[in-house]
PDB file of C-alpha atoms in Angstrom:
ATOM      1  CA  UNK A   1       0.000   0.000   0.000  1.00  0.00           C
ATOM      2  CA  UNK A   2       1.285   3.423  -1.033  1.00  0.00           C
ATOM      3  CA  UNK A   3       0.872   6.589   0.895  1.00  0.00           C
ATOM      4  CA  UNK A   4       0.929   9.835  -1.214  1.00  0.00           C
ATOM      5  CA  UNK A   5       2.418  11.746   1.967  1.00  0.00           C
ATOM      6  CA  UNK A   6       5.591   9.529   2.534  1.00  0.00           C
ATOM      7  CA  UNK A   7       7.825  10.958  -0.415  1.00  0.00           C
ATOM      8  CA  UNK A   8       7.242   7.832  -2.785  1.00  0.00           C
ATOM      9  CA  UNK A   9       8.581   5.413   0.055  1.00  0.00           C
ATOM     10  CA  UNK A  10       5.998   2.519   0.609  1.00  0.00           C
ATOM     11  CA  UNK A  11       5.813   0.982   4.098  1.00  0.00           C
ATOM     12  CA  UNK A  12       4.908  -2.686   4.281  1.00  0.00           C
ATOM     13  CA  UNK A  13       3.127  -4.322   6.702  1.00  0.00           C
ATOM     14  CA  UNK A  14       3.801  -8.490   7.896  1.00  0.00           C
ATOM     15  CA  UNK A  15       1.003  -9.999   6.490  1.00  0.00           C
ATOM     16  CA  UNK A  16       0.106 -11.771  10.060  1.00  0.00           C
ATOM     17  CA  UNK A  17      -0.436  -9.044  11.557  1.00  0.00           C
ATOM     18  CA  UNK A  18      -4.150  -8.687  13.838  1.00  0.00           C
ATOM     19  CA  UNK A  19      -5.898  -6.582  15.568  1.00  0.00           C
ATOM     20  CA  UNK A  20      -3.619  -8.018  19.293  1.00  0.00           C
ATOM     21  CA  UNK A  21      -0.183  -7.253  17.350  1.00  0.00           C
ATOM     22  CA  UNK A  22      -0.899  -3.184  16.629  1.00  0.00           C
ATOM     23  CA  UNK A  23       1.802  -2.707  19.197  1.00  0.00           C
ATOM     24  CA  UNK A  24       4.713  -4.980  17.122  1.00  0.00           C
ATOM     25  CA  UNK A  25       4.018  -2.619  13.861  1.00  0.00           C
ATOM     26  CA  UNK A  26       7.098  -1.008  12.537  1.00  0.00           C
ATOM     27  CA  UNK A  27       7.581   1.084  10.002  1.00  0.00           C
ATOM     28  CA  UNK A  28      11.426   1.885   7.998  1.00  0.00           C
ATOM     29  CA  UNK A  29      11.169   6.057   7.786  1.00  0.00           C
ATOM     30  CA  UNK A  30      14.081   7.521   5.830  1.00  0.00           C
ATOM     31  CA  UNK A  31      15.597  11.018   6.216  1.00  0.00           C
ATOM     32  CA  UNK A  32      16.905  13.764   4.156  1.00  0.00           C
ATOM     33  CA  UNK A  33      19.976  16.247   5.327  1.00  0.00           C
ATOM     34  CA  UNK A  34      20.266  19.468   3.533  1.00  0.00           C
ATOM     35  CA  UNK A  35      23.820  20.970   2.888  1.00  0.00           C
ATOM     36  CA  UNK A  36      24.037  24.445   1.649  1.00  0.00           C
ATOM     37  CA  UNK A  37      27.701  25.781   0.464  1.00  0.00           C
ATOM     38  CA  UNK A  38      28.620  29.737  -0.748  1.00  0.00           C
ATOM     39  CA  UNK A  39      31.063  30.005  -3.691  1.00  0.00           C
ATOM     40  CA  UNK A  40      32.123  33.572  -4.818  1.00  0.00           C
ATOM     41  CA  UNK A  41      31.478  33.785  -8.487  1.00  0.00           C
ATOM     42  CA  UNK A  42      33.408  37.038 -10.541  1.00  0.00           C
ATOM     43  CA  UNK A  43      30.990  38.100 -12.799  1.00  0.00           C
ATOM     44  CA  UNK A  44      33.436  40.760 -13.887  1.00  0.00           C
ATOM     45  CA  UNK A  45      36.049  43.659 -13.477  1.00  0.00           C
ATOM     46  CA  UNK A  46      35.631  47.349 -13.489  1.00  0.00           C
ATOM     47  CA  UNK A  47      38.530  49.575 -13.928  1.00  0.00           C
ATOM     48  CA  UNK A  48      38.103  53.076 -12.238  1.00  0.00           C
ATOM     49  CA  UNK A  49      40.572  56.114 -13.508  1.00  0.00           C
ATOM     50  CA  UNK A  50      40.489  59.965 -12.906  1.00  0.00           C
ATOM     51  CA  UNK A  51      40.866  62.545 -15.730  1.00  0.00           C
ATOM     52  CA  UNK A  52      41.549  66.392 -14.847  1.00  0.00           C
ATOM     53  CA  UNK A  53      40.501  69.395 -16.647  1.00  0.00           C
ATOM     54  CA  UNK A  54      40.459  72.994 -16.603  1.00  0.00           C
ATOM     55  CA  UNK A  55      38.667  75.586 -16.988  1.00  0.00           C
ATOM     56  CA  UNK A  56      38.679  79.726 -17.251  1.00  0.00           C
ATOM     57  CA  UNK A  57      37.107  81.836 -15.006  1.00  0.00           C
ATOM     58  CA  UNK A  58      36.671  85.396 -14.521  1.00  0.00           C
ATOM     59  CA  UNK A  59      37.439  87.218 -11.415  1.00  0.00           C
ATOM     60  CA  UNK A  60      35.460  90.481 -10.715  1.00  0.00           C
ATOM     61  CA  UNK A  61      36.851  91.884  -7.054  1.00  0.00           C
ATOM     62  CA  UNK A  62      36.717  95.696  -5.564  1.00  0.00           C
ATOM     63  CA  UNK A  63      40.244  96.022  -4.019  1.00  0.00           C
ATOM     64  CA  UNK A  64      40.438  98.941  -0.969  1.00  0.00           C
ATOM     65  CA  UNK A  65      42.982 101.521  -1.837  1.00  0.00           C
ATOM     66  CA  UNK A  66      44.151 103.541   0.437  1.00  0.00           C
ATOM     67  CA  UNK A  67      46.893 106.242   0.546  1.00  0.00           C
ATOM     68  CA  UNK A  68      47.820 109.544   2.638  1.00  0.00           C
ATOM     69  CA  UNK A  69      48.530 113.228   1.602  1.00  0.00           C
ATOM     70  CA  UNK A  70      51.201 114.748   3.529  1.00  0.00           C
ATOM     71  CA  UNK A  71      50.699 118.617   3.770  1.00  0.00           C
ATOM     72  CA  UNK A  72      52.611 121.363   5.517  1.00  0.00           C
ATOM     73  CA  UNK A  73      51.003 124.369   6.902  1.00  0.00           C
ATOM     74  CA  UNK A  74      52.925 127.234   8.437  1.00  0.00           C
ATOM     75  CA  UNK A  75      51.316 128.710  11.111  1.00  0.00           C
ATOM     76  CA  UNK A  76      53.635 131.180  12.956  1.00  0.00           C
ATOM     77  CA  UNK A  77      51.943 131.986  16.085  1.00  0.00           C
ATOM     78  CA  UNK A  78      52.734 132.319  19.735  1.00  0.00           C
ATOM     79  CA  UNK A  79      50.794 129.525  22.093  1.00  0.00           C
ATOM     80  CA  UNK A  80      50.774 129.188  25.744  1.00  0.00           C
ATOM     81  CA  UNK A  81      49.881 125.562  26.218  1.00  0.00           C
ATOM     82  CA  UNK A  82      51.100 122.381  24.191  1.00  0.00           C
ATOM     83  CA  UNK A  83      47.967 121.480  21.922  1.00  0.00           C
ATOM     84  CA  UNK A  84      47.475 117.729  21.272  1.00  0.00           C
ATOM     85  CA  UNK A  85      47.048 115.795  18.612  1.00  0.00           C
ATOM     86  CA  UNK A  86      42.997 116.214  16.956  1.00  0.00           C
ATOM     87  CA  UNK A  87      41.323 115.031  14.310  1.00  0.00           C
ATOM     88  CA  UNK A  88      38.771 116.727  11.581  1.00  0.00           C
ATOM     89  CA  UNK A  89      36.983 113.948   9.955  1.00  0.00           C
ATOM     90  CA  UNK A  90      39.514 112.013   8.005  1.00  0.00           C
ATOM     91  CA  UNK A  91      42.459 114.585   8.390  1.00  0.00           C
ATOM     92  CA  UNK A  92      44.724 113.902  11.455  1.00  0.00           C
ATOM     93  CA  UNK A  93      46.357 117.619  12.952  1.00  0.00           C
ATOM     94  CA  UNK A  94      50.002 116.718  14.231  1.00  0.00           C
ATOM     95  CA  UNK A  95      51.023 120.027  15.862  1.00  0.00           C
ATOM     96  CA  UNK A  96      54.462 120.739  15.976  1.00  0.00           C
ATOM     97  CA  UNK A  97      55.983 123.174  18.718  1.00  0.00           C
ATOM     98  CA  UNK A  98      59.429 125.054  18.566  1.00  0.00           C
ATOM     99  CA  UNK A  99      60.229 127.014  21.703  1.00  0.00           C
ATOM    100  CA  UNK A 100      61.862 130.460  20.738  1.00  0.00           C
ATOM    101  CA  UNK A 101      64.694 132.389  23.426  1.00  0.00           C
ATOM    102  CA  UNK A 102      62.894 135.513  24.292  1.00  0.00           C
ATOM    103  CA  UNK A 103      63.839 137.140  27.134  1.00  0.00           C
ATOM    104  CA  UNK A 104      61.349 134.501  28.412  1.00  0.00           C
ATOM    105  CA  UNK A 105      60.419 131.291  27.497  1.00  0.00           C
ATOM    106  CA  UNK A 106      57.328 131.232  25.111  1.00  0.00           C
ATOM    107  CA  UNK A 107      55.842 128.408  22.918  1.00  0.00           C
ATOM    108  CA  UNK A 108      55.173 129.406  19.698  1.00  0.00           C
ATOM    109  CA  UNK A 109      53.354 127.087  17.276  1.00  0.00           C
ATOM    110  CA  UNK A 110      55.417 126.750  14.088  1.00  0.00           C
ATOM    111  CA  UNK A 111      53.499 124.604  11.411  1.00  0.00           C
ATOM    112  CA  UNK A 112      50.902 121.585  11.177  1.00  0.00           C
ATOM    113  CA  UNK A 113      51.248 118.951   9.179  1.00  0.00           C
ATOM    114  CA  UNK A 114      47.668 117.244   8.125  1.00  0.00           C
ATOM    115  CA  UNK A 115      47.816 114.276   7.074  1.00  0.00           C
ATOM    116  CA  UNK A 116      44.393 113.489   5.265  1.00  0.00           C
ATOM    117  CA  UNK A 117      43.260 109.472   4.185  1.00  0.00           C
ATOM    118  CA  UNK A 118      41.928 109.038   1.377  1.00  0.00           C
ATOM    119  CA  UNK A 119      39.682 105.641   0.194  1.00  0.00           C
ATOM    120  CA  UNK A 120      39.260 104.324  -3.451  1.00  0.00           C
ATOM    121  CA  UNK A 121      38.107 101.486  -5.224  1.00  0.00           C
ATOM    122  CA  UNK A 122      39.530 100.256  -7.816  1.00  0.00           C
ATOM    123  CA  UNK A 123      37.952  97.257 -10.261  1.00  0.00           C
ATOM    124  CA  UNK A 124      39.926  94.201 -10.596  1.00  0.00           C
ATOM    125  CA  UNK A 125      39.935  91.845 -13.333  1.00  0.00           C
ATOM    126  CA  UNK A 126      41.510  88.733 -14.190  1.00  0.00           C
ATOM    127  CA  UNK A 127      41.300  85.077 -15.615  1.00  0.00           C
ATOM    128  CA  UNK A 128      42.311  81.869 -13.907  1.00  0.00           C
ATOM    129  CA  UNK A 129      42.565  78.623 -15.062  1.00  0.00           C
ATOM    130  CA  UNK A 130      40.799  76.344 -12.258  1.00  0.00           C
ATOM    131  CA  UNK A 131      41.398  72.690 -12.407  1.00  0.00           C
ATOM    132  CA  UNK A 132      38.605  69.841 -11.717  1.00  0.00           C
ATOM    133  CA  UNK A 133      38.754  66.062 -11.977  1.00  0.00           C
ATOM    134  CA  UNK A 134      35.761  63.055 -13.131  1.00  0.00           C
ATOM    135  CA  UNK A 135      35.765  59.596 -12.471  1.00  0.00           C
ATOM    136  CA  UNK A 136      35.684  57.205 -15.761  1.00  0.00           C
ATOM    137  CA  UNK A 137      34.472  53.750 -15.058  1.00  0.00           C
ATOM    138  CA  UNK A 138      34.883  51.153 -17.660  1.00  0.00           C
ATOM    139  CA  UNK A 139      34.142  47.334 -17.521  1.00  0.00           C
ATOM    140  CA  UNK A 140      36.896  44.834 -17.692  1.00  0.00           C
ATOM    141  CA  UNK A 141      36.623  41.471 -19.024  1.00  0.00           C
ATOM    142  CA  UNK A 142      37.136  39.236 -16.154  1.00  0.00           C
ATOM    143  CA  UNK A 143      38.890  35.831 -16.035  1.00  0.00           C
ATOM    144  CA  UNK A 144      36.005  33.739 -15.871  1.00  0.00           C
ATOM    145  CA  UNK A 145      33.879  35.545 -19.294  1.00  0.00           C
ATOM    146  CA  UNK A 146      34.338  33.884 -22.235  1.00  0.00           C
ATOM    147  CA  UNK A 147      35.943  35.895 -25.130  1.00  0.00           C
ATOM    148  CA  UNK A 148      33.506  37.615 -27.475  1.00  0.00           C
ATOM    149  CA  UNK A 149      35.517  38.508 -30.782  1.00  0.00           C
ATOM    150  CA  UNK A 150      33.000  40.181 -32.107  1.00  0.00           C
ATOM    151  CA  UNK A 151      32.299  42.619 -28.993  1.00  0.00           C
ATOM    152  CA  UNK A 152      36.552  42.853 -29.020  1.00  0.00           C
ATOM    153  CA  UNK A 153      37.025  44.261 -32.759  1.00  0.00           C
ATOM    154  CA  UNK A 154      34.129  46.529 -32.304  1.00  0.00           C
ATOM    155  CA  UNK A 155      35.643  47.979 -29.054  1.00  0.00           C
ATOM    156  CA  UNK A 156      38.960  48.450 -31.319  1.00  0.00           C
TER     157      UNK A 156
END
């Protein structure tokens, strides 16, 4: 007798056997082991290179001048106390004091020099070569691919 659920095995019974000798039955089960193995496979090669290139670009930049007039001023008068140094918006007053032998001692303010800052801006412009780099990727034939001539002479 053949059971559909048993994998195709068929299980026999001894023929003598009655309803007393249930518990004498025995049945031959077989068993199946499963082994499972990993095995790395190239499929193929890929080759990865850099290429530089350059490029112009223009440079548009305000640049901060700045310089200083240097003037003189005689003054030729008599003070009585050392002035300091002041400032009138972007002119800076450097007094400078002589005494002068008089039957007394006497300060007697000689010249100023002003020094005055000026600001410009001047445009600046310029090219530069800046340089940059891509990545090329390109598939190698690996070791285990069989040779294509075909696919070879067109790629030449």
């Amino acid at each position: 007798m053949s059971d559909p659920n048993d994998g195709g095995q068929e299980r026999s019974f001894s023929e003598h056997s009655s309803a007393n000798s249930t518990d004498n039955l025995k049945l031959t089960l077989l068993a199946e082991d499963l082994s499972v193995e990993k095995e790395a496979v190239e499929t193929g090669r890929m080759r990865v290179s850099k290429r530089t290139h350059t490029r112009e670009v223009a440079i548009d930049e305000d640049l901060l001048k700045e310089s200083a007039e240097i003037e003189t001023i005689p003054i030729g008068q008599q003070i009585f106390e050392m002035p300091m140094v002041r400032h009138e918006g972007e002119t800076t007053i450097i007094p400078i004091v002589e005494e002068v032998l008089h039957t007394e001692r006497r300060l007697f303010l000689k010249e100023e020099v002003r020094i005055t800052r000026k600001k410009t801006t001047d445009q600046f412009h310029d090219r530069v070569t800046l340089r940059y780099q891509e990545a090329v990727v390109t598939r190698v034939q690996s070791a285990s691919e069989a040779v294509d001539n075909e696919s070879t002479n067109e790629s030449k």
